[in-house]
Amino acid sequence: MIELVDSSDIKFFHTEGYLIVENLIPAYDIDYYSALYDAFLENRIDARRYRSDLSGSESEKEKITQIMVPSRLVPELLNNSFHQKSLQIARTLLGEDLELDFDMLINKAPYTDTITPWHQDMAYWMEMPDKRAVSCWLAIDHAYKENGCMWYTPKSHLQPPLNHIQTGNKGALRCEGSEENSIFVELQPGSCVFHHGGTLHYSRGNSTSDNRRALITNFRPGKMVELEREKGIDHTGERKVKVNG
């Protein structure tokens, strides 16, 4: 098996809380993911049960479209390149016992100009004895500052968890954070960034004519996935559907 990250990458991830991996997915695979993504957004694949607006807005038009567990509706995703490669890297970073917990799509449509607040992913999860967790954020489109690329606060995963509150009507969680002590990660389609469950991050709104589509996988120890499921947590939830256009 080809090694996708090396020892210096592993050290950087553990020290800084994130890791950029360029060109994880080749261009021909991005075409596949892009077409599939649009089928979800346009409701040609019915994901209404798993779809919501992370902005918490009452508007009829979604500002930050989130579709949870797309692989439940399209199981072939589990065996395709992104899920397999991101799992391989996740295990290299945090241990061979890691398994996929959930996947999701998050899109910022053109001119929606709505931030994703500062937060730590761990704030969304139940308390678990083994806190190892890593997410992989794959750019389907060119992600840059103006359309909402990710910002990370280095070393924030090494500090105690921050207090979070909910935004809007069942919108995203948020906590205190700042661009001043953070870095932004611009990505070309097919490149990705891994981040620790405790790493503080956010993204600006999309003020451009471009989409900012991302496909995300999250991994944690298999025994912790089993514990979640025993507690009835499967990262789906009931969603209220809004239609763009």
JSON list of C-alpha atoms in Angstrom, two decimals:
[
{"chain": "A", "resi": 1, "resn": "MET", "atom": "CA", "xyz": [0.00, 0.00, 0.00]},
{"chain": "A", "resi": 2, "resn": "ILE", "atom": "CA", "xyz": [1.32, 3.45, -0.94]},
{"chain": "A", "resi": 3, "resn": "GLU", "atom": "CA", "xyz": [2.01, 5.67, 2.07]},
{"chain": "A", "resi": 4, "resn": "LEU", "atom": "CA", "xyz": [-0.02, 8.86, 1.70]},
{"chain": "A", "resi": 5, "resn": "VAL", "atom": "CA", "xyz": [1.61, 10.71, 4.62]},
{"chain": "A", "resi": 6, "resn": "ASP", "atom": "CA", "xyz": [5.03, 10.44, 6.24]},
{"chain": "A", "resi": 7, "resn": "SER", "atom": "CA", "xyz": [6.49, 10.81, 9.74]},
{"chain": "A", "resi": 8, "resn": "SER", "atom": "CA", "xyz": [6.89, 14.58, 9.41]},
{"chain": "A", "resi": 9, "resn": "ASP", "atom": "CA", "xyz": [3.22, 14.87, 8.45]},
{"chain": "A", "resi": 10, "resn": "ILE", "atom": "CA", "xyz": [2.19, 12.85, 11.49]},
{"chain": "A", "resi": 11, "resn": "LYS", "atom": "CA", "xyz": [4.30, 15.04, 13.77]},
{"chain": "A", "resi": 12, "resn": "PHE", "atom": "CA", "xyz": [2.85, 18.21, 12.24]},
{"chain": "A", "resi": 13, "resn": "PHE", "atom": "CA", "xyz": [-0.71, 16.97, 12.72]},
{"chain": "A", "resi": 14, "resn": "HIS", "atom": "CA", "xyz": [-0.16, 16.11, 16.38]},
{"chain": "A", "resi": 15, "resn": "THR", "atom": "CA", "xyz": [1.60, 19.42, 17.03]},
{"chain": "A", "resi": 16, "resn": "GLU", "atom": "CA", "xyz": [-0.60, 21.81, 15.05]},
{"chain": "A", "resi": 17, "resn": "GLY", "atom": "CA", "xyz": [-3.95, 20.00, 14.98]},
{"chain": "A", "resi": 18, "resn": "TYR", "atom": "CA", "xyz": [-4.39, 19.95, 11.21]},
{"chain": "A", "resi": 19, "resn": "LEU", "atom": "CA", "xyz": [-2.66, 18.59, 8.09]},
{"chain": "A", "resi": 20, "resn": "ILE", "atom": "CA", "xyz": [-2.98, 19.60, 4.43]},
{"chain": "A", "resi": 21, "resn": "VAL", "atom": "CA", "xyz": [-2.80, 16.81, 1.84]},
{"chain": "A", "resi": 22, "resn": "GLU", "atom": "CA", "xyz": [-2.52, 18.04, -1.72]},
{"chain": "A", "resi": 23, "resn": "ASN", "atom": "CA", "xyz": [-4.06, 16.16, -4.66]},
{"chain": "A", "resi": 24, "resn": "LEU", "atom": "CA", "xyz": [-5.54, 13.31, -2.63]},
{"chain": "A", "resi": 25, "resn": "ILE", "atom": "CA", "xyz": [-8.13, 12.72, -5.35]},
{"chain": "A", "resi": 26, "resn": "PRO", "atom": "CA", "xyz": [-7.30, 12.88, -9.11]},
{"chain": "A", "resi": 27, "resn": "ALA", "atom": "CA", "xyz": [-9.24, 15.09, -11.50]},
{"chain": "A", "resi": 28, "resn": "TYR", "atom": "CA", "xyz": [-11.30, 12.25, -13.00]},
{"chain": "A", "resi": 29, "resn": "ASP", "atom": "CA", "xyz": [-12.54, 11.30, -9.53]},
{"chain": "A", "resi": 30, "resn": "ILE", "atom": "CA", "xyz": [-13.44, 14.90, -8.76]},
{"chain": "A", "resi": 31, "resn": "ASP", "atom": "CA", "xyz": [-15.72, 14.85, -11.82]},
{"chain": "A", "resi": 32, "resn": "TYR", "atom": "CA", "xyz": [-17.52, 11.85, -10.29]},
{"chain": "A", "resi": 33, "resn": "TYR", "atom": "CA", "xyz": [-17.88, 13.49, -6.87]},
{"chain": "A", "resi": 34, "resn": "SER", "atom": "CA", "xyz": [-18.95, 16.80, -8.40]},
{"chain": "A", "resi": 35, "resn": "ALA", "atom": "CA", "xyz": [-21.76, 15.18, -10.40]},
{"chain": "A", "resi": 36, "resn": "LEU", "atom": "CA", "xyz": [-22.91, 13.16, -7.38]},
{"chain": "A", "resi": 37, "resn": "TYR", "atom": "CA", "xyz": [-22.80, 16.25, -5.17]},
{"chain": "A", "resi": 38, "resn": "ASP", "atom": "CA", "xyz": [-25.06, 18.17, -7.56]},
{"chain": "A", "resi": 39, "resn": "ALA", "atom": "CA", "xyz": [-27.51, 15.26, -7.60]},
{"chain": "A", "resi": 40, "resn": "PHE", "atom": "CA", "xyz": [-27.81, 15.65, -3.82]},
{"chain": "A", "resi": 41, "resn": "LEU", "atom": "CA", "xyz": [-28.13, 19.44, -3.92]},
{"chain": "A", "resi": 42, "resn": "GLU", "atom": "CA", "xyz": [-30.76, 19.32, -6.66]},
{"chain": "A", "resi": 43, "resn": "ASN", "atom": "CA", "xyz": [-32.75, 16.61, -4.82]},
{"chain": "A", "resi": 44, "resn": "ARG", "atom": "CA", "xyz": [-32.32, 14.08, -7.62]},
{"chain": "A", "resi": 45, "resn": "ILE", "atom": "CA", "xyz": [-31.05, 11.96, -4.74]},
{"chain": "A", "resi": 46, "resn": "ASP", "atom": "CA", "xyz": [-33.66, 12.38, -2.02]},
{"chain": "A", "resi": 47, "resn": "ALA", "atom": "CA", "xyz": [-31.76, 13.29, 1.16]},
{"chain": "A", "resi": 48, "resn": "ARG", "atom": "CA", "xyz": [-34.51, 15.32, 2.82]},
{"chain": "A", "resi": 49, "resn": "ARG", "atom": "CA", "xyz": [-34.28, 13.32, 6.06]},
{"chain": "A", "resi": 50, "resn": "TYR", "atom": "CA", "xyz": [-30.63, 14.28, 6.44]},
{"chain": "A", "resi": 51, "resn": "ARG", "atom": "CA", "xyz": [-30.62, 17.83, 5.04]},
{"chain": "A", "resi": 52, "resn": "SER", "atom": "CA", "xyz": [-30.54, 21.11, 6.97]},
{"chain": "A", "resi": 53, "resn": "ASP", "atom": "CA", "xyz": [-29.28, 24.69, 6.90]},
{"chain": "A", "resi": 54, "resn": "LEU", "atom": "CA", "xyz": [-26.35, 25.10, 9.28]},
{"chain": "A", "resi": 55, "resn": "SER", "atom": "CA", "xyz": [-26.91, 28.87, 9.38]},
{"chain": "A", "resi": 56, "resn": "GLY", "atom": "CA", "xyz": [-30.08, 28.37, 11.43]},
{"chain": "A", "resi": 57, "resn": "SER", "atom": "CA", "xyz": [-31.78, 30.89, 9.15]},
{"chain": "A", "resi": 58, "resn": "GLU", "atom": "CA", "xyz": [-35.57, 30.94, 8.79]},
{"chain": "A", "resi": 59, "resn": "SER", "atom": "CA", "xyz": [-35.16, 31.91, 5.13]},
{"chain": "A", "resi": 60, "resn": "GLU", "atom": "CA", "xyz": [-36.61, 29.60, 2.48]},
{"chain": "A", "resi": 61, "resn": "LYS", "atom": "CA", "xyz": [-33.24, 29.52, 0.71]},
{"chain": "A", "resi": 62, "resn": "GLU", "atom": "CA", "xyz": [-30.42, 27.52, 2.31]},
{"chain": "A", "resi": 63, "resn": "LYS", "atom": "CA", "xyz": [-27.31, 29.50, 3.17]},
{"chain": "A", "resi": 64, "resn": "ILE", "atom": "CA", "xyz": [-25.10, 26.64, 4.38]},
{"chain": "A", "resi": 65, "resn": "THR", "atom": "CA", "xyz": [-26.47, 23.35, 3.08]},
{"chain": "A", "resi": 66, "resn": "GLN", "atom": "CA", "xyz": [-25.54, 20.33, 5.20]},
{"chain": "A", "resi": 67, "resn": "ILE", "atom": "CA", "xyz": [-26.45, 16.80, 4.12]},
{"chain": "A", "resi": 68, "resn": "MET", "atom": "CA", "xyz": [-25.51, 14.13, 6.62]},
{"chain": "A", "resi": 69, "resn": "VAL", "atom": "CA", "xyz": [-24.51, 10.52, 5.88]},
{"chain": "A", "resi": 70, "resn": "PRO", "atom": "CA", "xyz": [-24.63, 10.61, 2.05]},
{"chain": "A", "resi": 71, "resn": "SER", "atom": "CA", "xyz": [-23.09, 7.13, 1.97]},
{"chain": "A", "resi": 72, "resn": "ARG", "atom": "CA", "xyz": [-26.30, 5.73, 3.47]},
{"chain": "A", "resi": 73, "resn": "LEU", "atom": "CA", "xyz": [-28.06, 6.77, 0.28]},
{"chain": "A", "resi": 74, "resn": "VAL", "atom": "CA", "xyz": [-25.16, 6.01, -2.07]},
{"chain": "A", "resi": 75, "resn": "PRO", "atom": "CA", "xyz": [-23.28, 3.08, -0.46]},
{"chain": "A", "resi": 76, "resn": "GLU", "atom": "CA", "xyz": [-20.74, 2.92, -3.31]},
{"chain": "A", "resi": 77, "resn": "LEU", "atom": "CA", "xyz": [-19.12, 6.00, -1.76]},
{"chain": "A", "resi": 78, "resn": "LEU", "atom": "CA", "xyz": [-17.69, 3.81, 0.99]},
{"chain": "A", "resi": 79, "resn": "ASN", "atom": "CA", "xyz": [-15.52, 1.88, -1.46]},
{"chain": "A", "resi": 80, "resn": "ASN", "atom": "CA", "xyz": [-14.48, 4.81, -3.64]},
{"chain": "A", "resi": 81, "resn": "SER", "atom": "CA", "xyz": [-11.22, 6.69, -3.51]},
{"chain": "A", "resi": 82, "resn": "PHE", "atom": "CA", "xyz": [-11.96, 9.49, -1.06]},
{"chain": "A", "resi": 83, "resn": "HIS", "atom": "CA", "xyz": [-13.44, 7.37, 1.71]},
{"chain": "A", "resi": 84, "resn": "GLN", "atom": "CA", "xyz": [-10.73, 4.73, 1.35]},
{"chain": "A", "resi": 85, "resn": "LYS", "atom": "CA", "xyz": [-7.80, 7.15, 1.18]},
{"chain": "A", "resi": 86, "resn": "SER", "atom": "CA", "xyz": [-9.05, 9.37, 4.00]},
{"chain": "A", "resi": 87, "resn": "LEU", "atom": "CA", "xyz": [-9.55, 6.27, 6.19]},
{"chain": "A", "resi": 88, "resn": "GLN", "atom": "CA", "xyz": [-6.00, 5.14, 5.44]},
{"chain": "A", "resi": 89, "resn": "ILE", "atom": "CA", "xyz": [-4.57, 8.51, 6.44]},
{"chain": "A", "resi": 90, "resn": "ALA", "atom": "CA", "xyz": [-6.78, 8.77, 9.53]},
{"chain": "A", "resi": 91, "resn": "ARG", "atom": "CA", "xyz": [-5.46, 5.42, 10.75]},
{"chain": "A", "resi": 92, "resn": "THR", "atom": "CA", "xyz": [-1.89, 6.52, 10.10]},
{"chain": "A", "resi": 93, "resn": "LEU", "atom": "CA", "xyz": [-2.47, 9.70, 12.10]},
{"chain": "A", "resi": 94, "resn": "LEU", "atom": "CA", "xyz": [-4.40, 8.33, 15.09]},
{"chain": "A", "resi": 95, "resn": "GLY", "atom": "CA", "xyz": [-4.36, 4.52, 15.07]},
{"chain": "A", "resi": 96, "resn": "GLU", "atom": "CA", "xyz": [-5.32, 1.43, 13.10]},
{"chain": "A", "resi": 97, "resn": "ASP", "atom": "CA", "xyz": [-8.53, 0.99, 15.14]},
{"chain": "A", "resi": 98, "resn": "LEU", "atom": "CA", "xyz": [-10.14, 4.06, 13.57]},
{"chain": "A", "resi": 99, "resn": "GLU", "atom": "CA", "xyz": [-13.34, 3.56, 11.56]},
{"chain": "A", "resi": 100, "resn": "LEU", "atom": "CA", "xyz": [-15.69, 5.82, 9.66]},
{"chain": "A", "resi": 101, "resn": "ASP", "atom": "CA", "xyz": [-18.18, 7.38, 12.06]},
{"chain": "A", "resi": 102, "resn": "PHE", "atom": "CA", "xyz": [-20.07, 9.53, 9.54]},
{"chain": "A", "resi": 103, "resn": "ASP", "atom": "CA", "xyz": [-19.72, 11.51, 6.33]},
{"chain": "A", "resi": 104, "resn": "MET", "atom": "CA", "xyz": [-21.43, 14.69, 5.16]},
{"chain": "A", "resi": 105, "resn": "LEU", "atom": "CA", "xyz": [-21.71, 17.33, 2.46]},
{"chain": "A", "resi": 106, "resn": "ILE", "atom": "CA", "xyz": [-21.47, 21.03, 3.28]},
{"chain": "A", "resi": 107, "resn": "ASN", "atom": "CA", "xyz": [-22.02, 23.63, 0.57]},
{"chain": "A", "resi": 108, "resn": "LYS", "atom": "CA", "xyz": [-21.89, 27.41, 0.59]},
{"chain": "A", "resi": 109, "resn": "ALA", "atom": "CA", "xyz": [-23.81, 28.56, -2.46]},
{"chain": "A", "resi": 110, "resn": "PRO", "atom": "CA", "xyz": [-22.80, 31.73, -4.38]},
{"chain": "A", "resi": 111, "resn": "TYR", "atom": "CA", "xyz": [-23.47, 35.08, -2.68]},
{"chain": "A", "resi": 112, "resn": "THR", "atom": "CA", "xyz": [-24.91, 33.53, 0.49]},
{"chain": "A", "resi": 113, "resn": "ASP", "atom": "CA", "xyz": [-22.18, 35.32, 2.49]},
{"chain": "A", "resi": 114, "resn": "THR", "atom": "CA", "xyz": [-22.83, 33.46, 5.76]},
{"chain": "A", "resi": 115, "resn": "ILE", "atom": "CA", "xyz": [-20.01, 32.45, 8.08]},
{"chain": "A", "resi": 116, "resn": "THR", "atom": "CA", "xyz": [-19.64, 29.06, 9.72]},
{"chain": "A", "resi": 117, "resn": "PRO", "atom": "CA", "xyz": [-18.93, 30.12, 13.31]},
{"chain": "A", "resi": 118, "resn": "TRP", "atom": "CA", "xyz": [-15.79, 29.28, 15.23]},
{"chain": "A", "resi": 119, "resn": "HIS", "atom": "CA", "xyz": [-16.22, 25.88, 16.85]},
{"chain": "A", "resi": 120, "resn": "GLN", "atom": "CA", "xyz": [-14.58, 22.59, 17.80]},
{"chain": "A", "resi": 121, "resn": "ASP", "atom": "CA", "xyz": [-16.18, 19.49, 16.33]},
{"chain": "A", "resi": 122, "resn": "MET", "atom": "CA", "xyz": [-16.01, 17.74, 19.69]},
{"chain": "A", "resi": 123, "resn": "ALA", "atom": "CA", "xyz": [-18.66, 20.15, 20.99]},
{"chain": "A", "resi": 124, "resn": "TYR", "atom": "CA", "xyz": [-21.22, 18.32, 18.85]},
{"chain": "A", "resi": 125, "resn": "TRP", "atom": "CA", "xyz": [-20.38, 14.88, 20.22]},
{"chain": "A", "resi": 126, "resn": "MET", "atom": "CA", "xyz": [-21.22, 12.94, 23.35]},
{"chain": "A", "resi": 127, "resn": "GLU", "atom": "CA", "xyz": [-18.60, 12.47, 26.05]},
{"chain": "A", "resi": 128, "resn": "MET", "atom": "CA", "xyz": [-16.44, 9.43, 25.24]},
{"chain": "A", "resi": 129, "resn": "PRO", "atom": "CA", "xyz": [-13.59, 7.77, 27.14]},
{"chain": "A", "resi": 130, "resn": "ASP", "atom": "CA", "xyz": [-11.42, 7.66, 23.99]},
{"chain": "A", "resi": 131, "resn": "LYS", "atom": "CA", "xyz": [-11.41, 11.13, 22.45]},
{"chain": "A", "resi": 132, "resn": "ARG", "atom": "CA", "xyz": [-9.36, 10.38, 19.35]},
{"chain": "A", "resi": 133, "resn": "ALA", "atom": "CA", "xyz": [-11.18, 11.81, 16.32]},
{"chain": "A", "resi": 134, "resn": "VAL", "atom": "CA", "xyz": [-10.16, 13.28, 13.01]},
{"chain": "A", "resi": 135, "resn": "SER", "atom": "CA", "xyz": [-12.12, 14.80, 10.13]},
{"chain": "A", "resi": 136, "resn": "CYS", "atom": "CA", "xyz": [-11.07, 15.11, 6.50]},
{"chain": "A", "resi": 137, "resn": "TRP", "atom": "CA", "xyz": [-12.40, 18.11, 4.52]},
{"chain": "A", "resi": 138, "resn": "LEU", "atom": "CA", "xyz": [-12.14, 17.54, 0.76]},
{"chain": "A", "resi": 139, "resn": "ALA", "atom": "CA", "xyz": [-12.49, 20.48, -1.65]},
{"chain": "A", "resi": 140, "resn": "ILE", "atom": "CA", "xyz": [-14.77, 19.71, -4.58]},
{"chain": "A", "resi": 141, "resn": "ASP", "atom": "CA", "xyz": [-14.40, 23.29, -5.82]},
{"chain": "A", "resi": 142, "resn": "HIS", "atom": "CA", "xyz": [-11.47, 25.67, -5.48]},
{"chain": "A", "resi": 143, "resn": "ALA", "atom": "CA", "xyz": [-11.74, 26.82, -1.84]},
{"chain": "A", "resi": 144, "resn": "TYR", "atom": "CA", "xyz": [-10.32, 30.26, -1.07]},
{"chain": "A", "resi": 145, "resn": "LYS", "atom": "CA", "xyz": [-10.87, 33.04, 1.46]},
{"chain": "A", "resi": 146, "resn": "GLU", "atom": "CA", "xyz": [-13.63, 34.83, -0.42]},
{"chain": "A", "resi": 147, "resn": "ASN", "atom": "CA", "xyz": [-15.81, 31.76, -0.97]},
{"chain": "A", "resi": 148, "resn": "GLY", "atom": "CA", "xyz": [-15.32, 30.23, 2.46]},
{"chain": "A", "resi": 149, "resn": "CYS", "atom": "CA", "xyz": [-12.17, 28.13, 2.80]},
{"chain": "A", "resi": 150, "resn": "MET", "atom": "CA", "xyz": [-11.32, 26.78, 6.23]},
{"chain": "A", "resi": 151, "resn": "TRP", "atom": "CA", "xyz": [-9.44, 28.67, 8.95]},
{"chain": "A", "resi": 152, "resn": "TYR", "atom": "CA", "xyz": [-7.69, 26.79, 11.79]},
{"chain": "A", "resi": 153, "resn": "THR", "atom": "CA", "xyz": [-6.21, 27.91, 15.10]},
{"chain": "A", "resi": 154, "resn": "PRO", "atom": "CA", "xyz": [-2.94, 25.96, 15.44]},
{"chain": "A", "resi": 155, "resn": "LYS", "atom": "CA", "xyz": [-2.39, 23.99, 18.65]},
{"chain": "A", "resi": 156, "resn": "SER", "atom": "CA", "xyz": [-5.94, 24.69, 19.88]},
{"chain": "A", "resi": 157, "resn": "HIS", "atom": "CA", "xyz": [-6.57, 20.93, 20.17]},
{"chain": "A", "resi": 158, "resn": "LEU", "atom": "CA", "xyz": [-3.98, 20.86, 22.97]},
{"chain": "A", "resi": 159, "resn": "GLN", "atom": "CA", "xyz": [-6.06, 23.19, 25.15]},
{"chain": "A", "resi": 160, "resn": "PRO", "atom": "CA", "xyz": [-9.20, 22.40, 27.21]},
{"chain": "A", "resi": 161, "resn": "PRO", "atom": "CA", "xyz": [-12.47, 22.44, 25.24]},
{"chain": "A", "resi": 162, "resn": "LEU", "atom": "CA", "xyz": [-14.13, 25.84, 24.87]},
{"chain": "A", "resi": 163, "resn": "ASN", "atom": "CA", "xyz": [-17.69, 26.73, 25.84]},
{"chain": "A", "resi": 164, "resn": "HIS", "atom": "CA", "xyz": [-20.12, 26.67, 22.91]},
{"chain": "A", "resi": 165, "resn": "ILE", "atom": "CA", "xyz": [-23.61, 28.09, 22.34]},
{"chain": "A", "resi": 166, "resn": "GLN", "atom": "CA", "xyz": [-26.10, 27.43, 19.54]},
{"chain": "A", "resi": 167, "resn": "THR", "atom": "CA", "xyz": [-26.73, 29.99, 16.82]},
{"chain": "A", "resi": 168, "resn": "GLY", "atom": "CA", "xyz": [-30.14, 30.81, 15.39]},
{"chain": "A", "resi": 169, "resn": "ASN", "atom": "CA", "xyz": [-32.87, 28.22, 15.00]},
{"chain": "A", "resi": 170, "resn": "LYS", "atom": "CA", "xyz": [-31.03, 24.97, 15.71]},
{"chain": "A", "resi": 171, "resn": "GLY", "atom": "CA", "xyz": [-28.07, 26.30, 13.75]},
{"chain": "A", "resi": 172, "resn": "ALA", "atom": "CA", "xyz": [-24.37, 25.63, 14.16]},
{"chain": "A", "resi": 173, "resn": "LEU", "atom": "CA", "xyz": [-22.60, 25.78, 17.51]},
{"chain": "A", "resi": 174, "resn": "ARG", "atom": "CA", "xyz": [-20.19, 28.63, 18.10]},
{"chain": "A", "resi": 175, "resn": "CYS", "atom": "CA", "xyz": [-17.48, 29.68, 20.50]},
{"chain": "A", "resi": 176, "resn": "GLU", "atom": "CA", "xyz": [-14.86, 32.43, 20.70]},
{"chain": "A", "resi": 177, "resn": "GLY", "atom": "CA", "xyz": [-12.16, 32.46, 18.00]},
{"chain": "A", "resi": 178, "resn": "SER", "atom": "CA", "xyz": [-10.19, 34.89, 15.87]},
{"chain": "A", "resi": 179, "resn": "GLU", "atom": "CA", "xyz": [-8.52, 35.05, 12.47]},
{"chain": "A", "resi": 180, "resn": "GLU", "atom": "CA", "xyz": [-5.64, 36.95, 14.08]},
{"chain": "A", "resi": 181, "resn": "ASN", "atom": "CA", "xyz": [-4.07, 33.85, 15.60]},
{"chain": "A", "resi": 182, "resn": "SER", "atom": "CA", "xyz": [-5.28, 31.43, 12.90]},
{"chain": "A", "resi": 183, "resn": "ILE", "atom": "CA", "xyz": [-4.31, 30.34, 9.40]},
{"chain": "A", "resi": 184, "resn": "PHE", "atom": "CA", "xyz": [-6.47, 29.93, 6.31]},
{"chain": "A", "resi": 185, "resn": "VAL", "atom": "CA", "xyz": [-6.19, 26.88, 4.05]},
{"chain": "A", "resi": 186, "resn": "GLU", "atom": "CA", "xyz": [-6.91, 27.46, 0.36]},
{"chain": "A", "resi": 187, "resn": "LEU", "atom": "CA", "xyz": [-7.35, 24.23, -1.58]},
{"chain": "A", "resi": 188, "resn": "GLN", "atom": "CA", "xyz": [-7.64, 23.18, -5.20]},
{"chain": "A", "resi": 189, "resn": "PRO", "atom": "CA", "xyz": [-10.30, 20.57, -6.09]},
{"chain": "A", "resi": 190, "resn": "GLY", "atom": "CA", "xyz": [-9.12, 17.14, -4.95]},
{"chain": "A", "resi": 191, "resn": "SER", "atom": "CA", "xyz": [-6.93, 18.46, -2.13]},
{"chain": "A", "resi": 192, "resn": "CYS", "atom": "CA", "xyz": [-7.96, 18.17, 1.49]},
{"chain": "A", "resi": 193, "resn": "VAL", "atom": "CA", "xyz": [-7.19, 19.05, 5.07]},
{"chain": "A", "resi": 194, "resn": "PHE", "atom": "CA", "xyz": [-7.38, 16.76, 8.10]},
{"chain": "A", "resi": 195, "resn": "HIS", "atom": "CA", "xyz": [-8.16, 18.28, 11.48]},
{"chain": "A", "resi": 196, "resn": "HIS", "atom": "CA", "xyz": [-8.33, 16.96, 15.01]},
{"chain": "A", "resi": 197, "resn": "GLY", "atom": "CA", "xyz": [-11.71, 16.89, 16.78]},
{"chain": "A", "resi": 198, "resn": "GLY", "atom": "CA", "xyz": [-10.47, 19.53, 19.20]},
{"chain": "A", "resi": 199, "resn": "THR", "atom": "CA", "xyz": [-9.04, 21.94, 16.64]},
{"chain": "A", "resi": 200, "resn": "LEU", "atom": "CA", "xyz": [-10.76, 25.33, 16.58]},
{"chain": "A", "resi": 201, "resn": "HIS", "atom": "CA", "xyz": [-11.92, 26.29, 13.09]},
{"chain": "A", "resi": 202, "resn": "TYR", "atom": "CA", "xyz": [-14.35, 28.40, 11.07]},
{"chain": "A", "resi": 203, "resn": "SER", "atom": "CA", "xyz": [-14.97, 29.73, 7.57]},
{"chain": "A", "resi": 204, "resn": "ARG", "atom": "CA", "xyz": [-16.02, 33.04, 6.10]},
{"chain": "A", "resi": 205, "resn": "GLY", "atom": "CA", "xyz": [-19.18, 33.40, 4.04]},
{"chain": "A", "resi": 206, "resn": "ASN", "atom": "CA", "xyz": [-19.23, 32.92, 0.30]},
{"chain": "A", "resi": 207, "resn": "SER", "atom": "CA", "xyz": [-19.32, 36.38, -1.32]},
{"chain": "A", "resi": 208, "resn": "THR", "atom": "CA", "xyz": [-18.43, 35.11, -4.82]},
{"chain": "A", "resi": 209, "resn": "SER", "atom": "CA", "xyz": [-20.16, 33.62, -7.85]},
{"chain": "A", "resi": 210, "resn": "ASP", "atom": "CA", "xyz": [-18.50, 30.24, -7.17]},
{"chain": "A", "resi": 211, "resn": "ASN", "atom": "CA", "xyz": [-19.83, 27.34, -5.15]},
{"chain": "A", "resi": 212, "resn": "ARG", "atom": "CA", "xyz": [-17.83, 26.09, -2.20]},
{"chain": "A", "resi": 213, "resn": "ARG", "atom": "CA", "xyz": [-18.67, 22.40, -2.01]},
{"chain": "A", "resi": 214, "resn": "ALA", "atom": "CA", "xyz": [-16.93, 20.15, 0.50]},
{"chain": "A", "resi": 215, "resn": "LEU", "atom": "CA", "xyz": [-17.19, 16.42, 1.19]},
{"chain": "A", "resi": 216, "resn": "ILE", "atom": "CA", "xyz": [-16.24, 15.45, 4.73]},
{"chain": "A", "resi": 217, "resn": "THR", "atom": "CA", "xyz": [-15.43, 12.17, 6.46]},
{"chain": "A", "resi": 218, "resn": "ASN", "atom": "CA", "xyz": [-15.07, 11.73, 10.21]},
{"chain": "A", "resi": 219, "resn": "PHE", "atom": "CA", "xyz": [-13.23, 8.91, 11.95]},
{"chain": "A", "resi": 220, "resn": "ARG", "atom": "CA", "xyz": [-12.89, 7.65, 15.52]},
{"chain": "A", "resi": 221, "resn": "PRO", "atom": "CA", "xyz": [-12.04, 4.34, 17.22]},
{"chain": "A", "resi": 222, "resn": "GLY", "atom": "CA", "xyz": [-14.41, 1.55, 16.25]},
{"chain": "A", "resi": 223, "resn": "LYS", "atom": "CA", "xyz": [-15.32, 0.89, 19.89]},
{"chain": "A", "resi": 224, "resn": "MET", "atom": "CA", "xyz": [-16.36, 4.54, 20.27]},
{"chain": "A", "resi": 225, "resn": "VAL", "atom": "CA", "xyz": [-18.54, 4.28, 17.15]},
{"chain": "A", "resi": 226, "resn": "GLU", "atom": "CA", "xyz": [-20.16, 1.22, 18.74]},
{"chain": "A", "resi": 227, "resn": "LEU", "atom": "CA", "xyz": [-20.71, 3.18, 21.97]},
{"chain": "A", "resi": 228, "resn": "GLU", "atom": "CA", "xyz": [-22.38, 6.02, 20.06]},
{"chain": "A", "resi": 229, "resn": "ARG", "atom": "CA", "xyz": [-24.72, 3.64, 18.29]},
{"chain": "A", "resi": 230, "resn": "GLU", "atom": "CA", "xyz": [-25.60, 1.95, 21.61]},
{"chain": "A", "resi": 231, "resn": "LYS", "atom": "CA", "xyz": [-26.58, 5.42, 22.87]},
{"chain": "A", "resi": 232, "resn": "GLY", "atom": "CA", "xyz": [-28.71, 6.01, 19.78]},
{"chain": "A", "resi": 233, "resn": "ILE", "atom": "CA", "xyz": [-26.33, 8.48, 18.13]},
{"chain": "A", "resi": 234, "resn": "ASP", "atom": "CA", "xyz": [-25.96, 8.00, 14.37]},
{"chain": "A", "resi": 235, "resn": "HIS", "atom": "CA", "xyz": [-25.39, 11.64, 13.27]},
{"chain": "A", "resi": 236, "resn": "THR", "atom": "CA", "xyz": [-28.59, 11.85, 11.24]},
{"chain": "A", "resi": 237, "resn": "GLY", "atom": "CA", "xyz": [-31.45, 13.60, 13.06]},
{"chain": "A", "resi": 238, "resn": "GLU", "atom": "CA", "xyz": [-34.66, 15.03, 11.67]},
{"chain": "A", "resi": 239, "resn": "ARG", "atom": "CA", "xyz": [-34.24, 17.81, 9.11]},
{"chain": "A", "resi": 240, "resn": "LYS", "atom": "CA", "xyz": [-36.45, 20.61, 7.79]},
{"chain": "A", "resi": 241, "resn": "VAL", "atom": "CA", "xyz": [-36.09, 20.85, 4.03]},
{"chain": "A", "resi": 242, "resn": "LYS", "atom": "CA", "xyz": [-35.47, 24.14, 2.22]},
{"chain": "A", "resi": 243, "resn": "VAL", "atom": "CA", "xyz": [-35.15, 24.46, -1.53]},
{"chain": "A", "resi": 244, "resn": "ASN", "atom": "CA", "xyz": [-32.65, 26.68, -3.32]},
{"chain": "A", "resi": 245, "resn": "GLY", "atom": "CA", "xyz": [-33.51, 28.44, -6.51]}
]
